PDB file of C-alpha atoms in Angstrom:
ATOM      1  CA  ALA A   1     -13.763   9.880  -7.480  1.00  0.00           C
ATOM      2  CA  GLN A   2     -10.183   9.774  -6.343  1.00  0.00           C
ATOM      3  CA  ARG A   3     -10.004  10.175  -2.602  1.00  0.00           C
ATOM      4  CA  VAL A   4      -6.266  10.803  -2.508  1.00  0.00           C
ATOM      5  CA  THR A   5      -4.372  12.728  -5.145  1.00  0.00           C
ATOM      6  CA  GLN A   6      -0.641  12.848  -5.593  1.00  0.00           C
ATOM      7  CA  PRO A   7      -0.151  15.150  -8.540  1.00  0.00           C
ATOM      8  CA  GLU A   8       3.499  14.344  -9.164  1.00  0.00           C
ATOM      9  CA  LYS A   9       4.294  10.906 -10.522  1.00  0.00           C
ATOM     10  CA  LEU A  10       8.005  11.639 -10.653  1.00  0.00           C
ATOM     11  CA  LEU A  11      10.057  14.094  -8.635  1.00  0.00           C
ATOM     12  CA  SER A  12      13.789  14.689  -8.817  1.00  0.00           C
ATOM     13  CA  VAL A  13      15.772  16.880  -6.467  1.00  0.00           C
ATOM     14  CA  PHE A  14      19.448  17.360  -5.777  1.00  0.00           C
ATOM     15  CA  LYS A  15      21.004  16.075  -2.603  1.00  0.00           C
ATOM     16  CA  GLY A  16      20.735  18.664   0.129  1.00  0.00           C
ATOM     17  CA  ALA A  17      17.814  20.450  -1.503  1.00  0.00           C
ATOM     18  CA  PRO A  18      14.413  20.693   0.147  1.00  0.00           C
ATOM     19  CA  VAL A  19      11.785  18.283  -1.029  1.00  0.00           C
ATOM     20  CA  GLU A  20       8.013  18.399  -0.866  1.00  0.00           C
ATOM     21  CA  LEU A  21       5.753  15.603  -2.027  1.00  0.00           C
ATOM     22  CA  LYS A  22       2.222  16.788  -2.471  1.00  0.00           C
ATOM     23  CA  CYS A  23      -0.892  14.998  -1.305  1.00  0.00           C
ATOM     24  CA  ASN A  24      -4.480  16.197  -1.378  1.00  0.00           C
ATOM     25  CA  TYR A  25      -7.436  14.283  -0.084  1.00  0.00           C
ATOM     26  CA  SER A  26     -11.177  14.362  -0.466  1.00  0.00           C
ATOM     27  CA  TYR A  27     -13.087  13.793   2.754  1.00  0.00           C
ATOM     28  CA  SER A  28     -15.310  16.096   4.740  1.00  0.00           C
ATOM     29  CA  GLY A  29     -14.869  14.356   8.089  1.00  0.00           C
ATOM     30  CA  SER A  30     -11.815  14.095  10.296  1.00  0.00           C
ATOM     31  CA  PRO A  31      -9.257  12.293   8.185  1.00  0.00           C
ATOM     32  CA  GLU A  32      -6.633   9.844   9.274  1.00  0.00           C
ATOM     33  CA  LEU A  33      -3.684  10.251   6.959  1.00  0.00           C
ATOM     34  CA  PHE A  34      -0.482   8.365   6.407  1.00  0.00           C
ATOM     35  CA  TRP A  35       2.618   8.400   4.294  1.00  0.00           C
ATOM     36  CA  TYR A  36       4.009   5.043   3.237  1.00  0.00           C
ATOM     37  CA  VAL A  37       7.353   4.502   1.553  1.00  0.00           C
ATOM     38  CA  GLN A  38       8.672   1.716  -0.635  1.00  0.00           C
ATOM     39  CA  TYR A  39      12.415   1.558  -1.088  1.00  0.00           C
ATOM     40  CA  SER A  40      13.846  -0.377  -3.981  1.00  0.00           C
ATOM     41  CA  ARG A  41      13.260  -4.116  -3.590  1.00  0.00           C
ATOM     42  CA  GLN A  42      11.653  -3.673  -0.200  1.00  0.00           C
ATOM     43  CA  ARG A  43       8.108  -3.902   1.039  1.00  0.00           C
ATOM     44  CA  LEU A  44       5.915  -0.922   1.710  1.00  0.00           C
ATOM     45  CA  GLN A  45       6.306   0.466   5.178  1.00  0.00           C
ATOM     46  CA  LEU A  46       4.756   3.217   7.184  1.00  0.00           C
ATOM     47  CA  LEU A  47       6.759   6.425   7.178  1.00  0.00           C
ATOM     48  CA  LEU A  48       4.555   8.573   9.326  1.00  0.00           C
ATOM     49  CA  ARG A  49       0.995   9.275  10.309  1.00  0.00           C
ATOM     50  CA  HIS A  50      -0.538  12.624  11.047  1.00  0.00           C
ATOM     51  CA  ILE A  51      -1.887  11.556  14.439  1.00  0.00           C
ATOM     52  CA  SER A  52       1.561  11.017  15.886  1.00  0.00           C
ATOM     53  CA  ARG A  53       2.910  14.346  14.627  1.00  0.00           C
ATOM     54  CA  GLU A  54       6.409  12.943  14.614  1.00  0.00           C
ATOM     55  CA  SER A  55       9.354  13.382  12.334  1.00  0.00           C
ATOM     56  CA  ILE A  56      10.726  10.222  10.775  1.00  0.00           C
ATOM     57  CA  LYS A  57      14.034  10.242   8.885  1.00  0.00           C
ATOM     58  CA  GLY A  58      13.774  14.008   8.806  1.00  0.00           C
ATOM     59  CA  PHE A  59      10.372  13.965   7.095  1.00  0.00           C
ATOM     60  CA  THR A  60       7.372  15.816   8.433  1.00  0.00           C
ATOM     61  CA  ALA A  61       3.828  16.191   7.172  1.00  0.00           C
ATOM     62  CA  ASP A  62       1.264  18.660   8.369  1.00  0.00           C
ATOM     63  CA  LEU A  63      -2.416  18.187   7.938  1.00  0.00           C
ATOM     64  CA  ASN A  64      -4.055  21.277   6.478  1.00  0.00           C
ATOM     65  CA  LYS A  65      -7.780  20.802   6.704  1.00  0.00           C
ATOM     66  CA  GLY A  66      -8.510  24.066   4.937  1.00  0.00           C
ATOM     67  CA  GLU A  67      -6.548  22.994   1.884  1.00  0.00           C
ATOM     68  CA  THR A  68      -7.287  19.288   2.430  1.00  0.00           C
ATOM     69  CA  SER A  69      -3.613  18.581   2.070  1.00  0.00           C
ATOM     70  CA  PHE A  70      -1.022  16.442   3.772  1.00  0.00           C
ATOM     71  CA  HIS A  71       2.203  17.285   2.010  1.00  0.00           C
ATOM     72  CA  LEU A  72       5.389  15.471   2.962  1.00  0.00           C
ATOM     73  CA  LYS A  73       8.443  17.626   3.474  1.00  0.00           C
ATOM     74  CA  LYS A  74      12.111  17.307   4.227  1.00  0.00           C
ATOM     75  CA  PRO A  75      14.468  20.272   4.394  1.00  0.00           C
ATOM     76  CA  PHE A  76      17.560  18.479   3.079  1.00  0.00           C
ATOM     77  CA  ALA A  77      17.087  15.479   0.815  1.00  0.00           C
ATOM     78  CA  GLN A  78      19.490  12.551   1.051  1.00  0.00           C
ATOM     79  CA  GLU A  79      20.294   9.940  -1.583  1.00  0.00           C
ATOM     80  CA  GLU A  80      18.784   7.228   0.585  1.00  0.00           C
ATOM     81  CA  ASP A  81      15.459   9.038   0.388  1.00  0.00           C
ATOM     82  CA  SER A  82      15.063   7.894  -3.197  1.00  0.00           C
ATOM     83  CA  ALA A  83      11.966   5.713  -3.131  1.00  0.00           C
ATOM     84  CA  MET A  84       8.295   5.509  -3.989  1.00  0.00           C
ATOM     85  CA  TYR A  85       6.075   7.454  -1.622  1.00  0.00           C
ATOM     86  CA  TYR A  86       2.374   6.861  -1.153  1.00  0.00           C
ATOM     87  CA  CYS A  87      -0.095   9.057   0.656  1.00  0.00           C
ATOM     88  CA  ALA A  88      -3.012   7.194   2.203  1.00  0.00           C
ATOM     89  CA  LEU A  89      -6.323   8.095   3.780  1.00  0.00           C
ATOM     90  CA  SER A  90      -8.166   5.893   6.222  1.00  0.00           C
ATOM     91  CA  ILE A  91     -11.920   6.143   6.704  1.00  0.00           C
ATOM     92  CA  GLY A  92     -13.158   3.481   9.069  1.00  0.00           C
ATOM     93  CA  ASN A  93     -11.473   0.317   7.879  1.00  0.00           C
ATOM     94  CA  GLN A  94     -11.271   1.537   4.300  1.00  0.00           C
ATOM     95  CA  PHE A  95      -7.941   2.681   2.974  1.00  0.00           C
ATOM     96  CA  TYR A  96      -7.363   4.847  -0.043  1.00  0.00           C
ATOM     97  CA  PHE A  97      -3.891   5.170  -1.526  1.00  0.00           C
ATOM     98  CA  GLY A  98      -2.691   7.830  -3.862  1.00  0.00           C
ATOM     99  CA  THR A  99      -1.006   6.864  -7.098  1.00  0.00           C
ATOM    100  CA  GLY A 100       2.410   7.421  -5.598  1.00  0.00           C
ATOM    101  CA  THR A 101       5.331   9.711  -6.272  1.00  0.00           C
ATOM    102  CA  SER A 102       8.690   8.340  -7.263  1.00  0.00           C
ATOM    103  CA  LEU A 103      11.376  10.478  -5.642  1.00  0.00           C
ATOM    104  CA  THR A 104      14.887  10.497  -7.012  1.00  0.00           C
ATOM    105  CA  VAL A 105      17.580  12.327  -5.119  1.00  0.00           C
ATOM    106  CA  ILE A 106      20.427  13.228  -7.432  1.00  0.00           C
ATOM    107  CA  PRO A 107      23.881  13.097  -5.841  1.00  0.00           C
TER     108      PRO A 107
ATOM    109  CA  GLY B   1       6.789  -3.885  14.147  1.00  0.00           C
ATOM    110  CA  ALA B   2       4.284  -6.512  13.132  1.00  0.00           C
ATOM    111  CA  VAL B   3       5.248  -8.966  10.434  1.00  0.00           C
ATOM    112  CA  VAL B   4       3.203 -10.098   7.485  1.00  0.00           C
ATOM    113  CA  SER B   5       4.402 -12.897   5.270  1.00  0.00           C
ATOM    114  CA  GLN B   6       3.298 -14.045   1.855  1.00  0.00           C
ATOM    115  CA  HIS B   7       3.719 -17.383   0.201  1.00  0.00           C
ATOM    116  CA  PRO B   8       4.876 -18.059  -2.403  1.00  0.00           C
ATOM    117  CA  SER B   9       7.118 -15.130  -3.199  1.00  0.00           C
ATOM    118  CA  TRP B  10       7.154 -16.035  -6.886  1.00  0.00           C
ATOM    119  CA  VAL B  11       4.997 -18.372  -8.878  1.00  0.00           C
ATOM    120  CA  ILE B  12       4.879 -19.293 -12.539  1.00  0.00           C
ATOM    121  CA  CYS B  13       1.866 -21.114 -13.871  1.00  0.00           C
ATOM    122  CA  LYS B  14       0.274 -22.133 -17.130  1.00  0.00           C
ATOM    123  CA  SER B  15      -2.653 -20.284 -18.559  1.00  0.00           C
ATOM    124  CA  GLY B  16      -5.931 -21.734 -17.329  1.00  0.00           C
ATOM    125  CA  THR B  17      -4.656 -22.990 -14.013  1.00  0.00           C
ATOM    126  CA  SER B  18      -5.483 -21.562 -10.580  1.00  0.00           C
ATOM    127  CA  VAL B  19      -2.972 -20.141  -8.150  1.00  0.00           C
ATOM    128  CA  LYS B  20      -3.369 -19.602  -4.428  1.00  0.00           C
ATOM    129  CA  ILE B  21      -1.420 -16.950  -2.563  1.00  0.00           C
ATOM    130  CA  GLU B  22      -1.296 -16.938   1.204  1.00  0.00           C
ATOM    131  CA  CYS B  23      -0.969 -13.933   3.459  1.00  0.00           C
ATOM    132  CA  ARG B  24      -0.179 -14.480   7.117  1.00  0.00           C
ATOM    133  CA  SER B  25       0.158 -12.161  10.060  1.00  0.00           C
ATOM    134  CA  LEU B  26       2.900 -13.733  12.106  1.00  0.00           C
ATOM    135  CA  ASP B  27       2.721 -11.976  15.433  1.00  0.00           C
ATOM    136  CA  PHE B  28      -0.613 -10.249  15.607  1.00  0.00           C
ATOM    137  CA  GLN B  29      -4.255 -10.868  14.909  1.00  0.00           C
ATOM    138  CA  ALA B  30      -5.268  -9.293  11.635  1.00  0.00           C
ATOM    139  CA  THR B  31      -8.848  -8.178  11.805  1.00  0.00           C
ATOM    140  CA  THR B  32      -8.681  -6.719   8.318  1.00  0.00           C
ATOM    141  CA  MET B  33      -6.557  -7.742   5.380  1.00  0.00           C
ATOM    142  CA  PHE B  34      -6.152  -5.989   2.088  1.00  0.00           C
ATOM    143  CA  TRP B  35      -5.101  -7.308  -1.284  1.00  0.00           C
ATOM    144  CA  TYR B  36      -3.360  -5.076  -3.785  1.00  0.00           C
ATOM    145  CA  ARG B  37      -2.030  -5.442  -7.256  1.00  0.00           C
ATOM    146  CA  GLN B  38       0.996  -3.534  -8.439  1.00  0.00           C
ATOM    147  CA  PHE B  39       2.113  -3.243 -12.031  1.00  0.00           C
ATOM    148  CA  PRO B  40       5.760  -2.490 -12.805  1.00  0.00           C
ATOM    149  CA  LYS B  41       6.673   1.035 -11.817  1.00  0.00           C
ATOM    150  CA  GLN B  42       3.056   1.827 -11.089  1.00  0.00           C
ATOM    151  CA  SER B  43       0.993   2.463  -8.037  1.00  0.00           C
ATOM    152  CA  LEU B  44      -0.853   0.066  -5.810  1.00  0.00           C
ATOM    153  CA  MET B  45      -4.309  -0.873  -6.886  1.00  0.00           C
ATOM    154  CA  LEU B  46      -6.566  -2.032  -4.084  1.00  0.00           C
ATOM    155  CA  MET B  47      -8.394  -5.155  -5.148  1.00  0.00           C
ATOM    156  CA  ALA B  48     -10.366  -6.067  -2.063  1.00  0.00           C
ATOM    157  CA  THR B  49     -10.721  -5.688   1.666  1.00  0.00           C
ATOM    158  CA  SER B  50     -11.485  -8.666   3.824  1.00  0.00           C
ATOM    159  CA  ASN B  51     -12.539  -8.918   7.412  1.00  0.00           C
ATOM    160  CA  GLU B  52     -12.074 -12.130   9.311  1.00  0.00           C
ATOM    161  CA  GLY B  53     -15.076 -14.373   9.003  1.00  0.00           C
ATOM    162  CA  SER B  54     -16.961 -12.332   6.449  1.00  0.00           C
ATOM    163  CA  LYS B  55     -17.051 -11.939   2.696  1.00  0.00           C
ATOM    164  CA  ALA B  56     -14.496  -9.714   1.073  1.00  0.00           C
ATOM    165  CA  THR B  57     -15.452  -6.336  -0.311  1.00  0.00           C
ATOM    166  CA  TYR B  58     -14.159  -5.977  -3.839  1.00  0.00           C
ATOM    167  CA  GLU B  59     -13.238  -2.751  -5.536  1.00  0.00           C
ATOM    168  CA  GLN B  60     -15.048  -1.715  -8.655  1.00  0.00           C
ATOM    169  CA  GLY B  61     -13.768  -3.533 -11.681  1.00  0.00           C
ATOM    170  CA  VAL B  62     -12.293  -6.449  -9.769  1.00  0.00           C
ATOM    171  CA  GLU B  63     -13.947  -9.748 -10.645  1.00  0.00           C
ATOM    172  CA  LYS B  64     -14.786 -11.538  -7.437  1.00  0.00           C
ATOM    173  CA  ASP B  65     -15.256 -14.864  -9.208  1.00  0.00           C
ATOM    174  CA  LYS B  66     -11.795 -14.601 -10.643  1.00  0.00           C
ATOM    175  CA  PHE B  67     -10.004 -13.388  -7.542  1.00  0.00           C
ATOM    176  CA  LEU B  68     -11.337 -15.472  -4.682  1.00  0.00           C
ATOM    177  CA  ILE B  69     -10.471 -14.175  -1.255  1.00  0.00           C
ATOM    178  CA  ASN B  70     -10.825 -16.132   1.928  1.00  0.00           C
ATOM    179  CA  HIS B  71     -10.104 -14.757   5.388  1.00  0.00           C
ATOM    180  CA  ALA B  72     -10.942 -17.711   7.541  1.00  0.00           C
ATOM    181  CA  SER B  73      -8.810 -16.887  10.537  1.00  0.00           C
ATOM    182  CA  LEU B  74      -7.268 -13.889  12.225  1.00  0.00           C
ATOM    183  CA  THR B  75      -3.851 -14.774  10.891  1.00  0.00           C
ATOM    184  CA  LEU B  76      -4.500 -16.028   7.383  1.00  0.00           C
ATOM    185  CA  SER B  77      -6.050 -14.709   4.214  1.00  0.00           C
ATOM    186  CA  THR B  78      -5.768 -16.325   0.809  1.00  0.00           C
ATOM    187  CA  LEU B  79      -6.147 -14.970  -2.688  1.00  0.00           C
ATOM    188  CA  THR B  80      -6.871 -17.501  -5.398  1.00  0.00           C
ATOM    189  CA  VAL B  81      -6.481 -16.412  -8.983  1.00  0.00           C
ATOM    190  CA  THR B  82      -8.762 -18.744 -10.874  1.00  0.00           C
ATOM    191  CA  SER B  83      -8.198 -19.710 -14.483  1.00  0.00           C
ATOM    192  CA  ALA B  84      -5.216 -17.420 -14.680  1.00  0.00           C
ATOM    193  CA  HIS B  85      -4.305 -15.750 -17.959  1.00  0.00           C
ATOM    194  CA  PRO B  86      -1.188 -13.851 -18.984  1.00  0.00           C
ATOM    195  CA  GLU B  87      -2.872 -10.528 -18.243  1.00  0.00           C
ATOM    196  CA  ASP B  88      -3.149 -11.598 -14.603  1.00  0.00           C
ATOM    197  CA  SER B  89       0.629 -11.560 -14.368  1.00  0.00           C
ATOM    198  CA  SER B  90       1.439  -8.986 -11.759  1.00  0.00           C
ATOM    199  CA  PHE B  91       2.811  -8.351  -8.306  1.00  0.00           C
ATOM    200  CA  TYR B  92       0.221  -9.100  -5.623  1.00  0.00           C
ATOM    201  CA  ILE B  93       0.662  -7.561  -2.211  1.00  0.00           C
ATOM    202  CA  CYS B  94      -1.302  -8.102   0.949  1.00  0.00           C
ATOM    203  CA  SER B  95      -1.433  -5.970   4.039  1.00  0.00           C
ATOM    204  CA  ALA B  96      -3.062  -6.336   7.399  1.00  0.00           C
ATOM    205  CA  THR B  97      -4.277  -4.243  10.262  1.00  0.00           C
ATOM    206  CA  GLY B  98      -5.038  -5.412  13.755  1.00  0.00           C
ATOM    207  CA  ILE B  99      -6.972  -4.223  16.722  1.00  0.00           C
ATOM    208  CA  LEU B 100      -3.937  -2.661  18.322  1.00  0.00           C
ATOM    209  CA  SER B 101      -2.270  -1.318  15.198  1.00  0.00           C
ATOM    210  CA  TYR B 102      -4.276   1.890  15.182  1.00  0.00           C
ATOM    211  CA  ASN B 103      -5.051   1.578  11.500  1.00  0.00           C
ATOM    212  CA  GLU B 104      -1.445   1.149  10.472  1.00  0.00           C
ATOM    213  CA  GLN B 105      -1.172  -1.331   7.632  1.00  0.00           C
ATOM    214  CA  PHE B 106       1.616  -3.870   7.707  1.00  0.00           C
ATOM    215  CA  PHE B 107       2.571  -5.039   4.275  1.00  0.00           C
ATOM    216  CA  GLY B 108       3.704  -8.387   3.051  1.00  0.00           C
ATOM    217  CA  PRO B 109       6.693  -8.676   0.725  1.00  0.00           C
ATOM    218  CA  GLY B 110       4.496  -9.422  -2.268  1.00  0.00           C
ATOM    219  CA  THR B 111       4.050 -12.343  -4.627  1.00  0.00           C
ATOM    220  CA  ARG B 112       5.098 -12.161  -8.231  1.00  0.00           C
ATOM    221  CA  LEU B 113       2.752 -14.111 -10.466  1.00  0.00           C
ATOM    222  CA  THR B 114       3.776 -14.963 -13.998  1.00  0.00           C
ATOM    223  CA  VAL B 115       1.218 -16.692 -16.176  1.00  0.00           C
ATOM    224  CA  LEU B 116       2.597 -18.315 -19.298  1.00  0.00           C
TER     225      LEU B 116
END
Protein backbone atom coordinates (compact mmCIF):
# COMPACT_ATOMS: atom_id res chain seq x y z
CA ALA A 1 0.00 0.00 0.00
CA GLN A 2 1.18 3.48 -0.78
CA ARG A 3 2.49 5.13 2.35
CA VAL A 4 2.60 8.62 0.87
CA THR A 5 0.06 9.96 -1.58
CA GLN A 6 0.38 13.08 -3.66
CA PRO A 7 -2.86 13.22 -5.59
CA GLU A 8 -1.81 15.89 -8.07
CA LYS A 9 0.77 14.91 -10.65
CA LEU A 10 0.68 18.33 -12.27
CA LEU A 11 -0.27 21.68 -10.79
CA SER A 12 -0.25 25.06 -12.50
CA VAL A 13 -0.84 28.37 -10.80
CA PHE A 14 -0.35 31.98 -11.80
CA LYS A 15 2.43 34.04 -10.32
CA GLY A 16 1.29 35.68 -7.12
CA ALA A 17 -1.49 33.16 -6.53
CA PRO A 18 -1.55 30.89 -3.50
CA VAL A 19 -0.37 27.36 -4.00
CA GLU A 20 -1.03 24.19 -2.06
CA LEU A 21 0.56 20.86 -2.84
CA LYS A 22 -1.27 18.04 -1.18
CA CYS A 23 0.30 15.15 0.68
CA ASN A 24 -1.39 12.42 2.68
CA TYR A 25 0.38 9.67 4.53
CA SER A 26 -0.48 6.31 5.99
CA TYR A 27 1.11 5.63 9.36
CA SER A 28 -0.43 5.21 12.77
CA GLY A 29 2.64 6.21 14.77
CA SER A 30 4.34 9.57 15.07
CA PRO A 31 5.44 10.40 11.56
CA GLU A 32 8.52 12.24 10.45
CA LEU A 33 7.64 14.10 7.29
CA PHE A 34 9.60 16.03 4.73
CA TRP A 35 9.16 17.97 1.55
CA TYR A 36 11.90 17.64 -1.04
CA VAL A 37 12.21 19.75 -4.17
CA GLN A 38 13.94 19.15 -7.48
CA TYR A 39 14.50 22.18 -9.65
CA SER A 40 15.19 21.71 -13.32
CA ARG A 41 18.57 20.07 -13.91
CA GLN A 42 19.39 20.05 -10.23
CA ARG A 43 19.54 17.35 -7.62
CA LEU A 44 16.83 16.71 -5.09
CA GLN A 45 17.18 18.78 -1.97
CA LEU A 46 15.36 19.10 1.28
CA LEU A 47 12.86 21.93 1.36
CA LEU A 48 11.53 21.53 4.84
CA ARG A 49 10.74 19.04 7.54
CA HIS A 50 7.84 19.12 9.94
CA ILE A 51 10.04 18.81 13.02
CA SER A 52 11.72 22.14 12.43
CA ARG A 53 8.45 23.99 11.82
CA GLU A 54 10.27 26.54 9.72
CA SER A 55 9.38 28.42 6.60
CA ILE A 56 11.73 27.97 3.67
CA LYS A 57 11.43 30.16 0.56
CA GLY A 58 8.03 31.19 1.82
CA PHE A 59 6.75 27.61 1.99
CA THR A 60 5.20 26.12 5.09
CA ALA A 61 3.73 22.72 5.83
CA ASP A 62 1.64 21.77 8.80
CA LEU A 63 1.26 18.26 10.02
CA ASN A 64 -2.39 17.37 10.57
CA LYS A 65 -2.49 14.05 12.35
CA GLY A 66 -6.27 13.90 12.27
CA GLU A 67 -6.32 14.13 8.50
CA THR A 68 -2.93 12.42 8.12
CA SER A 69 -1.85 15.23 5.87
CA PHE A 70 1.22 17.37 5.38
CA HIS A 71 0.24 19.81 2.68
CA LEU A 72 2.79 22.30 1.40
CA LYS A 73 1.61 25.87 1.07
CA LYS A 74 2.84 29.22 -0.13
CA PRO A 75 0.68 32.33 -0.16
CA PHE A 76 2.21 33.93 -3.26
CA ALA A 77 3.79 31.67 -5.86
CA GLN A 78 6.89 32.84 -7.72
CA GLU A 79 8.18 31.70 -11.10
CA GLU A 80 11.28 30.24 -9.46
CA ASP A 81 9.03 27.91 -7.49
CA SER A 82 8.42 25.88 -10.62
CA ALA A 83 9.86 22.47 -9.81
CA MET A 84 9.06 18.90 -8.86
CA TYR A 85 8.00 18.50 -5.25
CA TYR A 86 8.11 15.26 -3.31
CA CYS A 87 6.55 14.52 0.03
CA ALA A 88 8.38 11.91 2.08
CA LEU A 89 7.72 9.92 5.22
CA SER A 90 10.43 8.45 7.40
CA ILE A 91 9.79 5.46 9.64
CA GLY A 92 12.97 4.33 11.32
CA ASN A 93 15.53 4.28 8.55
CA GLN A 94 12.93 3.58 5.89
CA PHE A 95 11.89 6.38 3.60
CA TYR A 96 8.76 6.53 1.53
CA PHE A 97 8.40 9.11 -1.22
CA GLY A 98 5.23 10.21 -2.86
CA THR A 99 4.96 10.17 -6.63
CA GLY A 100 5.69 13.87 -6.82
CA THR A 101 3.85 16.94 -8.01
CA SER A 102 5.19 19.03 -10.84
CA LEU A 103 4.45 22.67 -10.09
CA THR A 104 4.43 25.23 -12.86
CA VAL A 105 4.08 28.88 -11.98
CA ILE A 106 2.75 30.82 -14.93
CA PRO A 107 4.13 34.34 -15.28
CA GLY B 1 25.02 20.96 3.81
CA ALA B 2 26.48 17.52 3.31
CA VAL B 3 27.64 16.54 -0.14
CA VAL B 4 27.01 13.31 -1.97
CA SER B 5 28.73 12.59 -5.25
CA GLN B 6 28.07 10.01 -7.91
CA HIS B 7 30.37 8.64 -10.53
CA PRO B 8 30.03 8.46 -13.43
CA SER B 9 27.46 11.12 -14.21
CA TRP B 10 26.66 9.51 -17.55
CA VAL B 11 27.50 6.12 -18.92
CA ILE B 12 26.71 4.38 -22.18
CA CYS B 13 27.23 0.66 -22.44
CA LYS B 14 26.45 -2.25 -24.70
CA SER B 15 23.71 -4.67 -23.92
CA GLY B 16 24.98 -7.57 -21.83
CA THR B 17 27.75 -5.69 -20.10
CA SER B 18 27.84 -4.68 -16.42
CA VAL B 19 28.06 -1.13 -15.15
CA LYS B 20 29.14 0.05 -11.72
CA ILE B 21 27.93 3.32 -10.26
CA GLU B 22 29.58 4.80 -7.21
CA CYS B 23 27.96 6.93 -4.55
CA ARG B 24 30.17 8.75 -2.08
CA SER B 25 29.45 10.90 0.92
CA LEU B 26 32.19 13.48 0.82
CA ASP B 27 32.06 15.13 4.21
CA PHE B 28 30.05 12.89 6.46
CA GLN B 29 29.69 9.27 7.40
CA ALA B 30 26.70 7.74 5.68
CA THR B 31 25.19 5.08 7.85
CA THR B 32 22.41 4.46 5.36
CA MET B 33 22.39 4.89 1.62
CA PHE B 34 19.47 4.65 -0.73
CA TRP B 35 19.34 3.89 -4.42
CA TYR B 36 16.57 5.25 -6.59
CA ARG B 37 15.60 5.03 -10.19
CA GLN B 38 13.90 7.87 -11.97
CA PHE B 39 12.27 7.64 -15.37
CA PRO B 40 11.87 10.78 -17.47
CA LYS B 41 9.33 13.14 -15.97
CA GLN B 42 8.35 10.53 -13.42
CA SER B 43 8.77 10.06 -9.74
CA LEU B 44 11.56 8.45 -7.80
CA MET B 45 11.34 4.74 -7.36
CA LEU B 46 13.21 3.40 -4.36
CA MET B 47 15.21 0.37 -5.37
CA ALA B 48 17.03 -0.54 -2.19
CA THR B 49 18.26 0.63 1.17
CA SER B 50 21.71 -0.26 2.36
CA ASN B 51 23.32 0.04 5.73
CA GLU B 52 27.07 0.03 6.05
CA GLY B 53 28.42 -3.45 6.50
CA SER B 54 25.18 -5.31 5.92
CA LYS B 55 23.19 -6.62 3.00
CA ALA B 56 20.94 -4.23 1.17
CA THR B 57 17.19 -4.41 1.55
CA TYR B 58 15.55 -4.44 -1.85
CA GLU B 59 12.11 -3.15 -2.66
CA GLN B 60 9.53 -5.50 -4.05
CA GLY B 61 10.03 -6.11 -7.72
CA VAL B 62 13.69 -5.13 -7.76
CA GLU B 63 15.95 -8.01 -8.76
CA LYS B 64 18.79 -8.19 -6.29
CA ASP B 65 20.89 -10.37 -8.58
CA LYS B 66 20.61 -7.80 -11.31
CA PHE B 67 21.18 -4.71 -9.20
CA LEU B 68 24.05 -5.54 -6.88
CA ILE B 69 24.54 -3.10 -4.06
CA ASN B 70 27.60 -2.93 -1.89
CA HIS B 71 28.01 -0.58 1.06
CA ALA B 72 31.42 -1.54 2.29
CA SER B 73 32.35 1.68 4.02
CA LEU B 74 30.69 4.65 5.64
CA THR B 75 31.46 6.83 2.66
CA LEU B 76 30.93 4.57 -0.33
CA SER B 77 28.13 2.53 -1.79
CA THR B 78 28.12 0.99 -5.24
CA LEU B 79 25.34 -0.14 -7.52
CA THR B 80 26.27 -2.62 -10.21
CA VAL B 81 23.82 -3.21 -13.00
CA THR B 82 24.67 -6.66 -14.23
CA SER B 83 24.05 -7.81 -17.78
CA ALA B 84 22.44 -4.52 -18.61
CA HIS B 85 19.68 -4.34 -21.21
CA PRO B 86 18.07 -1.36 -22.92
CA GLU B 87 15.18 -1.42 -20.46
CA ASP B 88 17.66 -0.71 -17.67
CA SER B 89 18.36 2.67 -19.24
CA SER B 90 17.35 5.19 -16.65
CA PHE B 91 18.53 7.85 -14.24
CA TYR B 92 19.93 6.32 -11.06
CA ILE B 93 20.12 8.46 -7.96
CA CYS B 94 21.65 7.72 -4.61
CA SER B 95 21.09 9.45 -1.32
CA ALA B 96 22.61 9.13 2.09
CA THR B 97 21.80 9.83 5.69
CA GLY B 98 24.23 10.03 8.55
CA ILE B 99 24.15 9.84 12.28
CA LEU B 100 23.97 13.58 12.67
CA SER B 101 21.70 14.36 9.74
CA TYR B 102 18.52 13.71 11.69
CA ASN B 103 17.06 11.59 8.92
CA GLU B 104 17.59 14.20 6.24
CA GLN B 105 18.60 12.56 2.99
CA PHE B 106 21.34 14.14 0.93
CA PHE B 107 21.04 13.33 -2.71
CA GLY B 108 23.65 12.73 -5.32
CA PRO B 109 23.39 14.38 -8.73
CA GLY B 110 22.38 11.13 -10.40
CA THR B 111 23.86 8.89 -13.06
CA ARG B 112 22.31 8.56 -16.47
CA LEU B 113 22.67 5.05 -17.83
CA THR B 114 22.05 4.37 -21.49
CA VAL B 115 22.21 0.77 -22.63
CA LEU B 116 22.52 0.28 -26.37
